[in-house]
XYZ file of C-alpha atoms in Angstrom:
619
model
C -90.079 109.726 -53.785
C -91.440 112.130 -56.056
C -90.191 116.228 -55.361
C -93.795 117.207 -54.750
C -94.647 117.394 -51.526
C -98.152 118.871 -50.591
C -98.055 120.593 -47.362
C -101.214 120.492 -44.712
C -101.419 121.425 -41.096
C -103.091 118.851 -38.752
C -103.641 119.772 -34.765
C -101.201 123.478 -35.613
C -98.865 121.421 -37.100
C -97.866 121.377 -40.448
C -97.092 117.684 -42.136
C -96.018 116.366 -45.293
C -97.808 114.261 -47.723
C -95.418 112.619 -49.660
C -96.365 110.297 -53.210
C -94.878 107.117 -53.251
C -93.519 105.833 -55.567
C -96.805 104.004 -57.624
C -94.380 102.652 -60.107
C -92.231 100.737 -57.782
C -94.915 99.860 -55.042
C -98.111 99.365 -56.248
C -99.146 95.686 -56.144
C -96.371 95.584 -53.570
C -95.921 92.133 -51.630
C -93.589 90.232 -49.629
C -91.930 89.483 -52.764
C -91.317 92.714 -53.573
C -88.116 94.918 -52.574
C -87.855 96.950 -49.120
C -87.444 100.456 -50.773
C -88.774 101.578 -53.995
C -87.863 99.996 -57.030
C -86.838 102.570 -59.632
C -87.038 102.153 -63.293
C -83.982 100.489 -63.853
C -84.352 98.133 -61.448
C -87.678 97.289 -63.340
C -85.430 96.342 -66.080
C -83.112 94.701 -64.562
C -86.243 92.284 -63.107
C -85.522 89.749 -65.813
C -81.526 89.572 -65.458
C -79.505 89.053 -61.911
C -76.181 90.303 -61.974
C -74.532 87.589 -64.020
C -76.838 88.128 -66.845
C -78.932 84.997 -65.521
C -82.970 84.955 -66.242
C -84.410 85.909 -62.658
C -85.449 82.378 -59.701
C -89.361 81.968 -60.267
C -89.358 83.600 -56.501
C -87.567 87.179 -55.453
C -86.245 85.570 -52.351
C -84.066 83.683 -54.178
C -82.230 86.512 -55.542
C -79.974 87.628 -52.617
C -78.303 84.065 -52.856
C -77.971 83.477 -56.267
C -74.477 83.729 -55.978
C -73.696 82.317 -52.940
C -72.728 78.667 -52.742
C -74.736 75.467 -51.303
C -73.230 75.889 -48.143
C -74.359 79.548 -47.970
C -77.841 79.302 -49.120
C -80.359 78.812 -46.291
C -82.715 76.046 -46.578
C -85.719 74.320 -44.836
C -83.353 70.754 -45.082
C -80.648 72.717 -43.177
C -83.165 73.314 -40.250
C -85.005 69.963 -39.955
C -81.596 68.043 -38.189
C -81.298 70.279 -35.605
C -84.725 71.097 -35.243
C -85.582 67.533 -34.726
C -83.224 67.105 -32.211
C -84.384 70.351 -30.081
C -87.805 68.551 -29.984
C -86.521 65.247 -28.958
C -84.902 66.827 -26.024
C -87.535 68.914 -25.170
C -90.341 66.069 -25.652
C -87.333 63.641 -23.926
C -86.704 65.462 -20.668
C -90.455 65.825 -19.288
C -90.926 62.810 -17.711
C -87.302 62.236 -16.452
C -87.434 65.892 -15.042
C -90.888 65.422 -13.484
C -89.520 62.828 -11.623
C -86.693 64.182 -10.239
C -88.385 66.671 -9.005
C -90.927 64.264 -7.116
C -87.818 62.665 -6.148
C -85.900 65.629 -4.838
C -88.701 67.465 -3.251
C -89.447 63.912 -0.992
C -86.172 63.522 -0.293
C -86.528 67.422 1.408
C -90.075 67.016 3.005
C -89.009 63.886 5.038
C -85.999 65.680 5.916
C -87.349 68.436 7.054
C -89.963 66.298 8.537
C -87.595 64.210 10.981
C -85.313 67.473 11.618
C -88.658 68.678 13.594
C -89.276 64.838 15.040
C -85.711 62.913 16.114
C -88.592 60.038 16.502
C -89.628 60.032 12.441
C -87.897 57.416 10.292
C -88.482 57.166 6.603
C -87.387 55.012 3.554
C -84.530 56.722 1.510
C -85.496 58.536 -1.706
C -83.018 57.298 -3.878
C -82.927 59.452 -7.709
C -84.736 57.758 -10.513
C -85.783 54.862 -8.097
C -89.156 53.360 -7.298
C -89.946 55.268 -4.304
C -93.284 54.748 -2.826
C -92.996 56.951 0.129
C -92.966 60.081 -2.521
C -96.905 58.886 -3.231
C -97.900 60.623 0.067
C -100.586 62.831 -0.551
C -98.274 65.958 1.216
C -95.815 65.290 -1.292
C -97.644 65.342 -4.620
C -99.582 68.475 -3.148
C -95.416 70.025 -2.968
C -94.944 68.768 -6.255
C -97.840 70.420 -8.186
C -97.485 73.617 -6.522
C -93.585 73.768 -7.178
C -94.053 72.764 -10.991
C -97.088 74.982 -11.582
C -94.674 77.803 -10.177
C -92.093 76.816 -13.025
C -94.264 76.842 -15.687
C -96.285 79.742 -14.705
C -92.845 81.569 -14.372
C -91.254 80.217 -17.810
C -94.496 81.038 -19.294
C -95.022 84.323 -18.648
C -91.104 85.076 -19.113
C -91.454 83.472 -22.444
C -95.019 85.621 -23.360
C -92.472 89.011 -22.811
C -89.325 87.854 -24.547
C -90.647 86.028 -27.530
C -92.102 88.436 -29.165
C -89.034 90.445 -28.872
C -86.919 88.444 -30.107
C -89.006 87.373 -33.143
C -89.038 91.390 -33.536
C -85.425 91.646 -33.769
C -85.050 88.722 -36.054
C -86.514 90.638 -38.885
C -83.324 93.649 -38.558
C -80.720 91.261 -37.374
C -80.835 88.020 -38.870
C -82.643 84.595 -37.274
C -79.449 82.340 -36.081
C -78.190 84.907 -34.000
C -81.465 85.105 -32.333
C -81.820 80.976 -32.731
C -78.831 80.772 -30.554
C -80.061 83.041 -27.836
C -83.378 81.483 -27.360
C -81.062 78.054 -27.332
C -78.980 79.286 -24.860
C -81.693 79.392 -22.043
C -82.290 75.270 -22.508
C -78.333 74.917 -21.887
C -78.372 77.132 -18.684
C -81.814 75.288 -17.418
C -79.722 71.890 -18.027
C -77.195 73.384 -16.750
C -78.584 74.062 -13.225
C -81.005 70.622 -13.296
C -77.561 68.591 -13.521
C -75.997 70.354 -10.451
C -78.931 70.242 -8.543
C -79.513 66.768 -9.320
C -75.487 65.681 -8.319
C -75.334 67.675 -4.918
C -79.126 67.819 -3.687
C -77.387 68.855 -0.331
C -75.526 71.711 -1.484
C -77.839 72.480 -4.702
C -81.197 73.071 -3.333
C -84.474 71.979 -5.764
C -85.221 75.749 -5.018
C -82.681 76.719 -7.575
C -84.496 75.101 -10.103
C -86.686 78.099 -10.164
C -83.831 79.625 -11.654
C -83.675 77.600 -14.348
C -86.963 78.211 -15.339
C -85.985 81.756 -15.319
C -83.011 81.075 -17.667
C -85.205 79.188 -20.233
C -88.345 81.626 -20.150
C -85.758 84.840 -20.279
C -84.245 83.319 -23.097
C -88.043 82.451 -25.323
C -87.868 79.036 -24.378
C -89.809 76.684 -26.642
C -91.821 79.223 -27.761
C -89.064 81.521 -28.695
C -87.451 78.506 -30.978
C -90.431 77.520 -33.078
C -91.020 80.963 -34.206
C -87.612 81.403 -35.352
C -88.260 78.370 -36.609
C -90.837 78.993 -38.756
C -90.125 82.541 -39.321
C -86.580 80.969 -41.360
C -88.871 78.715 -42.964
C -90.903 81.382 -44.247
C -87.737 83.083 -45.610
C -86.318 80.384 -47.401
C -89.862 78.632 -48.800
C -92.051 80.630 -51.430
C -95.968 80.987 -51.100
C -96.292 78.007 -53.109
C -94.004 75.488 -50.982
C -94.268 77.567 -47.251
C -97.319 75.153 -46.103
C -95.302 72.022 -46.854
C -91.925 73.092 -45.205
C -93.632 74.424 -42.338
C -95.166 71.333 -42.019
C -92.090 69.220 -41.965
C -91.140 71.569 -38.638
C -94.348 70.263 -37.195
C -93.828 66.396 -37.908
C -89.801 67.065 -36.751
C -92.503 68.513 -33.516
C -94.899 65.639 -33.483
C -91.995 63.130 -33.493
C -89.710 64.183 -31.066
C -92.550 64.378 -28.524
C -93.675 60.986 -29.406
C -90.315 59.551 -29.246
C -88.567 61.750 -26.547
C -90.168 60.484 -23.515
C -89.620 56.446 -25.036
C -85.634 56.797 -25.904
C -85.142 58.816 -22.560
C -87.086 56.154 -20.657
C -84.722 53.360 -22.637
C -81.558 55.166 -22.013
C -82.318 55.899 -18.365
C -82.951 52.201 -17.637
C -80.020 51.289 -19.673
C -77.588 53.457 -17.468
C -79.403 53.000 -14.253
C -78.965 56.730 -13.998
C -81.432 59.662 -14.208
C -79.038 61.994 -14.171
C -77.806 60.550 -17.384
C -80.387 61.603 -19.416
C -79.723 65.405 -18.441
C -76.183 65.155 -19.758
C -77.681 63.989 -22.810
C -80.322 66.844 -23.477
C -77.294 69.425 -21.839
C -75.001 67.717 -25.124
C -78.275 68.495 -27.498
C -78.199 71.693 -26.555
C -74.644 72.785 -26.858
C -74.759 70.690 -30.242
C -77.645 72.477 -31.334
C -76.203 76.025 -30.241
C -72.760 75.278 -32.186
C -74.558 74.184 -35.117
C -77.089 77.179 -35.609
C -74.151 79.790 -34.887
C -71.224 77.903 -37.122
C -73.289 76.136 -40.231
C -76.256 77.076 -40.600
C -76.930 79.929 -43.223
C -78.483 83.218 -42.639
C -81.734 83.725 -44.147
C -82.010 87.629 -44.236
C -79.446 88.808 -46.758
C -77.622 91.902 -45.269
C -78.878 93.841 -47.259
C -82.839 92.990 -46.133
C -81.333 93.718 -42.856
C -80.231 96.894 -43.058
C -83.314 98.396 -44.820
C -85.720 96.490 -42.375
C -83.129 98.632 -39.624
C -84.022 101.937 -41.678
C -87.429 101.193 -41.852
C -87.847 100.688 -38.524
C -85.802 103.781 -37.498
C -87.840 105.912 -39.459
C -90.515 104.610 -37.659
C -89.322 104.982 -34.591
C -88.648 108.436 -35.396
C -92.146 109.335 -37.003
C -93.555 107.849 -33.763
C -91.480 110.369 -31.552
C -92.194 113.638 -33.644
C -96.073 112.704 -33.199
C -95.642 112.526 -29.775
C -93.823 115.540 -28.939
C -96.567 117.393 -30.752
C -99.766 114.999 -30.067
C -99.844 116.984 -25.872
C -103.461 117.920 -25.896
C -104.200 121.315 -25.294
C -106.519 121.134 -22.185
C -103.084 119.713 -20.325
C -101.457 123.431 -20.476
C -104.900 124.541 -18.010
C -104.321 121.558 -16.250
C -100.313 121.783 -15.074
C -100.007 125.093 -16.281
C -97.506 126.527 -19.084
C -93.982 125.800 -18.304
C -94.993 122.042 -17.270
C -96.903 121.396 -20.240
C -94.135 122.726 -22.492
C -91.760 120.507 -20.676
C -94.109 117.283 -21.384
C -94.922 118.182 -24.937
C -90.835 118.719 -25.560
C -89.822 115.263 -23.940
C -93.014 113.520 -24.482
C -91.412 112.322 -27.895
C -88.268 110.728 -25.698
C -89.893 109.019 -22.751
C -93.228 108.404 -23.963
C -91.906 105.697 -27.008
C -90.152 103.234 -24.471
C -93.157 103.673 -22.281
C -95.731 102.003 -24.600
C -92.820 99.844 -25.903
C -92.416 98.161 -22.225
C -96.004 97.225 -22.411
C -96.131 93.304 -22.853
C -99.656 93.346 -24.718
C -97.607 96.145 -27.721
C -96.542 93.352 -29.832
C -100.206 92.442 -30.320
C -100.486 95.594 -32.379
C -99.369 94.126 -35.057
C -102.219 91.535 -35.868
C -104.375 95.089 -36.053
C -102.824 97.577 -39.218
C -104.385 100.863 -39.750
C -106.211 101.706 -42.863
C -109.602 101.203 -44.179
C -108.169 99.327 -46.519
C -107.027 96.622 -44.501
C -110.377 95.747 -42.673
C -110.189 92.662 -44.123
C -106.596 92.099 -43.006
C -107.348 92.933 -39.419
C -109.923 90.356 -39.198
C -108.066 87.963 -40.970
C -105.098 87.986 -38.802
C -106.842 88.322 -35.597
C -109.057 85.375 -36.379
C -105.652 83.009 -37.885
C -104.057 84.184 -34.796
C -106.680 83.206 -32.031
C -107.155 79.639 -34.052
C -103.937 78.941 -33.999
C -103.400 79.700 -30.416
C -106.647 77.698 -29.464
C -104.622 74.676 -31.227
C -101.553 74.982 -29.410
C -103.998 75.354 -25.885
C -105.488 72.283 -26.974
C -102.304 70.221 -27.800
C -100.717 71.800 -24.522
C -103.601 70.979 -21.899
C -105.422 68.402 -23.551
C -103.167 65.590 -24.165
C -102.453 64.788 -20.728
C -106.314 64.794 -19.930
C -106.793 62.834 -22.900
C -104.862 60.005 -21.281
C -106.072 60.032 -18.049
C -109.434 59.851 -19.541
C -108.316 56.753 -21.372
C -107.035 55.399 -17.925
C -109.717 55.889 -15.960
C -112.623 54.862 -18.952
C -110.571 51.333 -20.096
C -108.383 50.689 -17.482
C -105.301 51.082 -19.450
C -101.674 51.274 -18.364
C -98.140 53.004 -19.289
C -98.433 50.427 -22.299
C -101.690 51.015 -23.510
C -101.200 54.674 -23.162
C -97.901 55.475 -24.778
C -99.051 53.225 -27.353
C -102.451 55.432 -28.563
C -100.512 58.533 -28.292
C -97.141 56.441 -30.257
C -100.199 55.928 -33.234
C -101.972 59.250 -33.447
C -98.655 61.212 -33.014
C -97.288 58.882 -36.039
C -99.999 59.539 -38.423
C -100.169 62.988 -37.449
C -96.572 62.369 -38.996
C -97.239 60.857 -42.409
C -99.916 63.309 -43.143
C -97.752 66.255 -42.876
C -94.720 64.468 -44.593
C -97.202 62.680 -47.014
C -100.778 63.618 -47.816
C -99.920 67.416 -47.144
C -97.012 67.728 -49.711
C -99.445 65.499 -52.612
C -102.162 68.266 -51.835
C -99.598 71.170 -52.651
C -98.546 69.501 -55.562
C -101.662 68.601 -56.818
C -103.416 71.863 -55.928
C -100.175 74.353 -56.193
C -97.443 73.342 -57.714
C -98.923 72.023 -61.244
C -101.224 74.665 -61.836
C -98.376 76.949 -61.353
C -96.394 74.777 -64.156
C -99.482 74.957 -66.155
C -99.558 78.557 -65.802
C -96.239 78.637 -66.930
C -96.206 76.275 -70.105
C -99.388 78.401 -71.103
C -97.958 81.962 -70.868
C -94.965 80.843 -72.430
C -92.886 82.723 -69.716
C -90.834 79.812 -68.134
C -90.131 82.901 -65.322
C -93.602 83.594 -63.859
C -92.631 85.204 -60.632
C -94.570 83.927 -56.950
C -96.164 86.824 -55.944
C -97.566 86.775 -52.630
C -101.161 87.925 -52.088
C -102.371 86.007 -48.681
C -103.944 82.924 -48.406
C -105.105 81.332 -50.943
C -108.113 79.235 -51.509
C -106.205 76.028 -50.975
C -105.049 77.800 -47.265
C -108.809 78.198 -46.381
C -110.127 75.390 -46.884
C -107.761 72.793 -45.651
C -108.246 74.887 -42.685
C -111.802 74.115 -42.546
C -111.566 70.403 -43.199
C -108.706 70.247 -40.458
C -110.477 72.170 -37.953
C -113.888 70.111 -38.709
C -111.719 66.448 -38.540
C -110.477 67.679 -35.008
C -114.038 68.579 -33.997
C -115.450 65.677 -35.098
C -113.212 63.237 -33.440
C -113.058 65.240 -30.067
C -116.878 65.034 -30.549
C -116.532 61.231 -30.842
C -114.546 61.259 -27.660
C -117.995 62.221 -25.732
C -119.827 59.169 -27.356
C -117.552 56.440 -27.668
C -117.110 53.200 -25.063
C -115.394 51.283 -26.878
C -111.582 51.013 -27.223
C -111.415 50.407 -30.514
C -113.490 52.982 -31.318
C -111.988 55.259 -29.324
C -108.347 55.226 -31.116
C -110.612 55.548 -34.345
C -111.655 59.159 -32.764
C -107.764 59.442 -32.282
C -106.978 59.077 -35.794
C -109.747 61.594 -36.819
C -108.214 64.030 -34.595
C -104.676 63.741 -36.232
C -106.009 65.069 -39.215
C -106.211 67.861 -37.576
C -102.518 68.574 -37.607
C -102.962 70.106 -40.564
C -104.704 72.911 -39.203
C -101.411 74.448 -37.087
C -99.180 74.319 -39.980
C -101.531 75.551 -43.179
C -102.363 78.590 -40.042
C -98.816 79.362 -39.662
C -98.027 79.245 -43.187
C -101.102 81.367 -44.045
C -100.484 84.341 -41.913
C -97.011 84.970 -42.960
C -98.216 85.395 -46.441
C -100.267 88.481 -45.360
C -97.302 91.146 -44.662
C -93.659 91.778 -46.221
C -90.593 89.639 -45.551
C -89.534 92.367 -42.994
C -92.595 92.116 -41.013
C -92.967 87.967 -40.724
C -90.935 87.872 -37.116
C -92.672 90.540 -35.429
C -95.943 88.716 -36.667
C -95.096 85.508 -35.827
C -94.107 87.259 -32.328
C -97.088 88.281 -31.629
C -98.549 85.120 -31.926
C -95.620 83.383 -29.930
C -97.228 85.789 -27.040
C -100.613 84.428 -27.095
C -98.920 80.713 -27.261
C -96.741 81.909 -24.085
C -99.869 82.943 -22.457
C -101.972 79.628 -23.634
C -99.342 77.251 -22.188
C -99.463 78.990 -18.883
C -103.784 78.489 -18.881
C -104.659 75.692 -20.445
C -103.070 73.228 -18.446
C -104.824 74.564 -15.412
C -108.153 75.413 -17.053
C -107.947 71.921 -18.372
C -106.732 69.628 -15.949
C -109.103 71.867 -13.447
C -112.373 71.301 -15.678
C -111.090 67.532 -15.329
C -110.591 67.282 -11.696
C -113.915 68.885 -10.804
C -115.948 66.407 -13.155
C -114.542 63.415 -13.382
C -116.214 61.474 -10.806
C -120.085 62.770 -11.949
C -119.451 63.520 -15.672
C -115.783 62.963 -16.989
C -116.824 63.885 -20.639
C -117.040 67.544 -19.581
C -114.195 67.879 -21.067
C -114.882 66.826 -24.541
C -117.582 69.277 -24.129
C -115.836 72.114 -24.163
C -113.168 71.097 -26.371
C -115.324 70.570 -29.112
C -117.237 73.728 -28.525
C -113.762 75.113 -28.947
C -113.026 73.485 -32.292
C -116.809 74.087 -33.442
C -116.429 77.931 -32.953
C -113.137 77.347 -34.231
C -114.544 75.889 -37.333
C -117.201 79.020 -37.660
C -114.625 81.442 -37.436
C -112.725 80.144 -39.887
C -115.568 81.136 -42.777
C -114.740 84.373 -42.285
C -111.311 83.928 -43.362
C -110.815 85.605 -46.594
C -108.140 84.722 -49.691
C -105.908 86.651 -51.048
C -106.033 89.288 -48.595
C -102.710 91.502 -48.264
C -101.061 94.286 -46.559
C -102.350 96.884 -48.208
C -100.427 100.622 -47.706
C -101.750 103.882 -48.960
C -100.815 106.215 -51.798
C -99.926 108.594 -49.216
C -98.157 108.362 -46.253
C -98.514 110.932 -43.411
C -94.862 112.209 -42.269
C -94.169 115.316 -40.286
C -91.800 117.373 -40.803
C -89.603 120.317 -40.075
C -90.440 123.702 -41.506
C -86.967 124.611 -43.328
C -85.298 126.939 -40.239
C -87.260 125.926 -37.734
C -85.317 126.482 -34.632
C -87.772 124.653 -32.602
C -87.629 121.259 -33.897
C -83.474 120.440 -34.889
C -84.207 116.762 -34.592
C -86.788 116.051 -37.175
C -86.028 115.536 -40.759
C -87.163 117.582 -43.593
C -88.638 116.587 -46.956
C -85.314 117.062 -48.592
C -83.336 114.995 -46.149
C -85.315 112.411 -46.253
C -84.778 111.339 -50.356
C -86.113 107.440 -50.102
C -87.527 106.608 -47.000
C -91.048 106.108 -46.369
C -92.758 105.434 -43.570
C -94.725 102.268 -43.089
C -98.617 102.759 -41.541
C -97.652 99.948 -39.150
């Protein structure tokens, strides 16, 4: 900070503009360092501390010294990742039915407990049961697993975003284990229910759900996810290892439900399967918390705990002085002094408990970041609008396939076996030659040309690469969903399939482009805020789907399509206004109140001089 402070007085009282440092923050990105850089740290820029020319990205720097084993990487994600994905893509159809199963098994009970007379078929676990086809039944069923998913949902929508929050100050694998740990407890629970139905109650599987939602769930672990991708990858790589999360995403749902369905006929168990996924689980939770590396340094940690302290703190002192003046006439003196002295204490955890705050992050102050704002709002609705899609539509897509060409369990699983596969090879394939091509050689070039073999990554936003494979993945997926409306044909129709599985290029260039719009220390909370809105899509799209479905199937069944592509065509449109190399941009001055030097009044806040290199973000 420079000494010169300019004093001003704002609403009777008096604040402190403080210069930052130009020098060390101007052109600041994610690349650049958490506090202000003095001038010898500018000249240390082209040596590390063994006298080593500088990695051609700044996050490489806090590992330079640390060995292989030590030094997060995308490759030390992908196992474990992969297998998360296989057990939660592997356990849907075994835990559907054992909940058909075990809620039968309780209606008929309860049934012949009111009529001696009543006789029934026994439900036998992960049997052909036909009496569980009753339409009493399945009307049980849907209403029990809408309750779950509603419940792990919402859950999810409030706990996410924390935890992707928290990431940024205290590291991602502590918080990967956490939002692993509500998968094991769910298992946990599923298992006991499913081994002593008459003891264990299918009620308490509600409390599973709880576990898992508490915990993130799903939602919780792919943000992590990609927020330690984003830590260890640099602008010029992030789409590509993002993307290999996605196809470790596409395959494990393809696969999952196949190898479970193979294992459970091969034990003649269903229950078997559970201990399987429980063993994933614990695997998984062992792995993340004993080998894999941390990808915030400690030393990232601890300022991104500083900054947001002083944040915190900025936030309280503008409350206990923001009490409007009409509220003195309105509770008289004594109470309004009493609100404007504890407003700063109470008032901070109140807006903090509201579940829509994390949002406010897609929204930065600033003239200067108008273009930001819309940027991130319209990457974050897109990528939601995805995730609704994959979410609700998938199982509509294949009951539309069903009922259109009469096809089976075969027929079915085998069009969604192909388009999740190519979906596959174009993120492991065609997505890394487009980096390369489009990225990674110009940046050699650019290199070899300068004659500076250490041309440093800056981050700046999305580039123009970001944008439009955006655009061409958004139109693919509107123009096959559009074909879905047209087509009668089989053949024609798994063409329309393929189109669409272009389209999974769209989710990961999205995620990858919004985390290059704000600092390292900001990519959890950001990538939080969007795991809220995908909480919230997976509770609404199903219904909103499947209901859109149900009500037109037997007059128009395309419907559907309809509004799907309507979805992806405004989708499409929106993405225009998408703008590259758009950053975070913070002002010159920052805004900080502060204590008048013996100011009895005010012993908790900070003055200029206690305060010697801390300033206060705008977010």
């Amino acid at each position: 900070m420079t000494s010169g402070a300019e004093p001003v007085r704002k609403d009777s009282r008096q604040i402190t503009l403080i210069d930052e440092e130009q020098d060390g923050l101007e052109g600041a990105t994610e690349t650049s360092p958490l506090v202000g850089s003095s001038s010898e740290g500018s000249n240390n820029a082209e040596l590390n501390g063994n006298g080593k020319r500088q990695e051609s990205w700044i996050g490489y720097e806090d590992f330079a010294d640390q060995p292989w084993w030590r030094t997060p990487s995308i490759y030390w994600l992908l196992g474990p990742y992969f297998l998360f994905t296989l057990a939660f893509g592997g356990v849907l159809v075994p835990k559907l039915n054992l909940i058909v199963d075990l809620i039968c098994r309780n209606y008929y009970s309860e049934r012949q407990a009111f009529d001696p007379d009543f006789s029934f078929a026994p439900v036998i676990l992960g049997d052909d049961n036909p009496q569980c086809n009753a339409p009493a039944v399945q009307k049980h069923v849907a209403t029990f697993t809408l309750i779950m998913s509603a419940l792990t949902g919402a859950l999810s929508a409030l706990t996410a975003p924390k935890l992707g929050s928290l990431s940024d100050r205290y590291g991602r694998k502590r918080l990967l284990v956490i939002s692993s740990c509500g998968g094991l407890a769910n298992e946990v629970i599923t298992i006991f229910a499913a081994k002593f139905p008459d003891t264990v109650s299918y009620h308490w599987l509600i409390m599973g759900a709880f576990f898992d939602g508490i915990m993130g769930s799903f939602t919780a672990g792919s943000i992590l996810g990609h927020s330690y991708t984003s830590d260890c990858a640099p602008p010029s790589k992030r789409g590509v290892h993002i993307g290999y999360l996605h196809a470790c995403l596409f395959t494990g749902l393809a696969f999952g439900p196949l190898l479970a369905g193979y294992f459970v006929e091969w034990t003649g168990s269903l229950v078997s399967i559970f201990y399987v996924v429980l063993g994933c689980h614990g695997f998984v939770i062992l792995y993340f918390w004993f080998l894999l590396p941390e990808s915030i340094s400690h030393k990232r940690q601890m300022a991104a705990r500083a900054k947001h302290r002083a944040e915190v703190e900025a936030t309280a002192v503008q409350l206990r002085s923001g009490l409007p003046s009409f509220v003195e006439g309105l509770v008289g003196s004594r109470a309004a002094s009493f609100l404007d002295d504890h407003m700063g204490t109470w008032l901070p955890a109140v807006l903090s408990a509201n579940p829509l705050a994390p949002l406010k992050i897609l929204m930065p102050s600033g003239r200067s970041n108008g273009r930001l704002r819309r940027n991130l709002i319209i990457l974050a609705l897109i990528d939601t609008m995805i995730l609704m899609s994959a979410m609700g539509a998938g199982t509509v897509i294949v009951l539309y396939s069903e009922y259109m060409f009469d096809w089976g369990t075969l027929e079915a699983s085998r069009f969604v076996s192909i388009v999740s596969m190519v979906r596959v090879v174009i993120l492991l394939c065609i997505l890394p030659a487009i980096n390369y091509v489009f990225r990674v050689r110009p940046l050699r070039r650019q290199r070899r040309e300068s004659g500076d073999t250490n041309v440093v990554e800056m981050n700046s936003g999305a580039d123009n690469l970001d944008v439009w494979l955006l655009r061409i993945a958004l139109l693919s997926d509107a123009a096959g969903t559009a074909g879905y409306i047209f087509v009668r044909r089989e053949e024609l129709f798994v063409l329309c399939g393929l189109a669409t599985a272009f389209g999974g290029l769209a989710s990961a260039t999205t995620q990858s482009a919004v985390t290059k719009h704000v600092p390292a220390e900001r990519v959890g909370s950001l990538l939080g805020a969007i795991g809220l809105l995908h909480a919230l899509g997976r509770v609404f799209a199903p219904a909103l789907f499947n209901g859109i479905y149900a009500g037109t199937v037997e007059t128009f069944p395309q419907a559907f399509f309809v509004l799907l592509t309507s979805l992806f065509g405004l989708a499409v449109c929106a993405s225009f206004f998408v703008k590259p190399h758009v950053y975070l941009q913070e002002n010159g001055y920052v805004a900080v109140p502060v204590r008048i030097p013996g100011d009895p009044d005010d012993p908790d806040i900070l003055s200029d001089e206690e305060l010697p290199s801390e300033t206060l973000p705008r977010l």
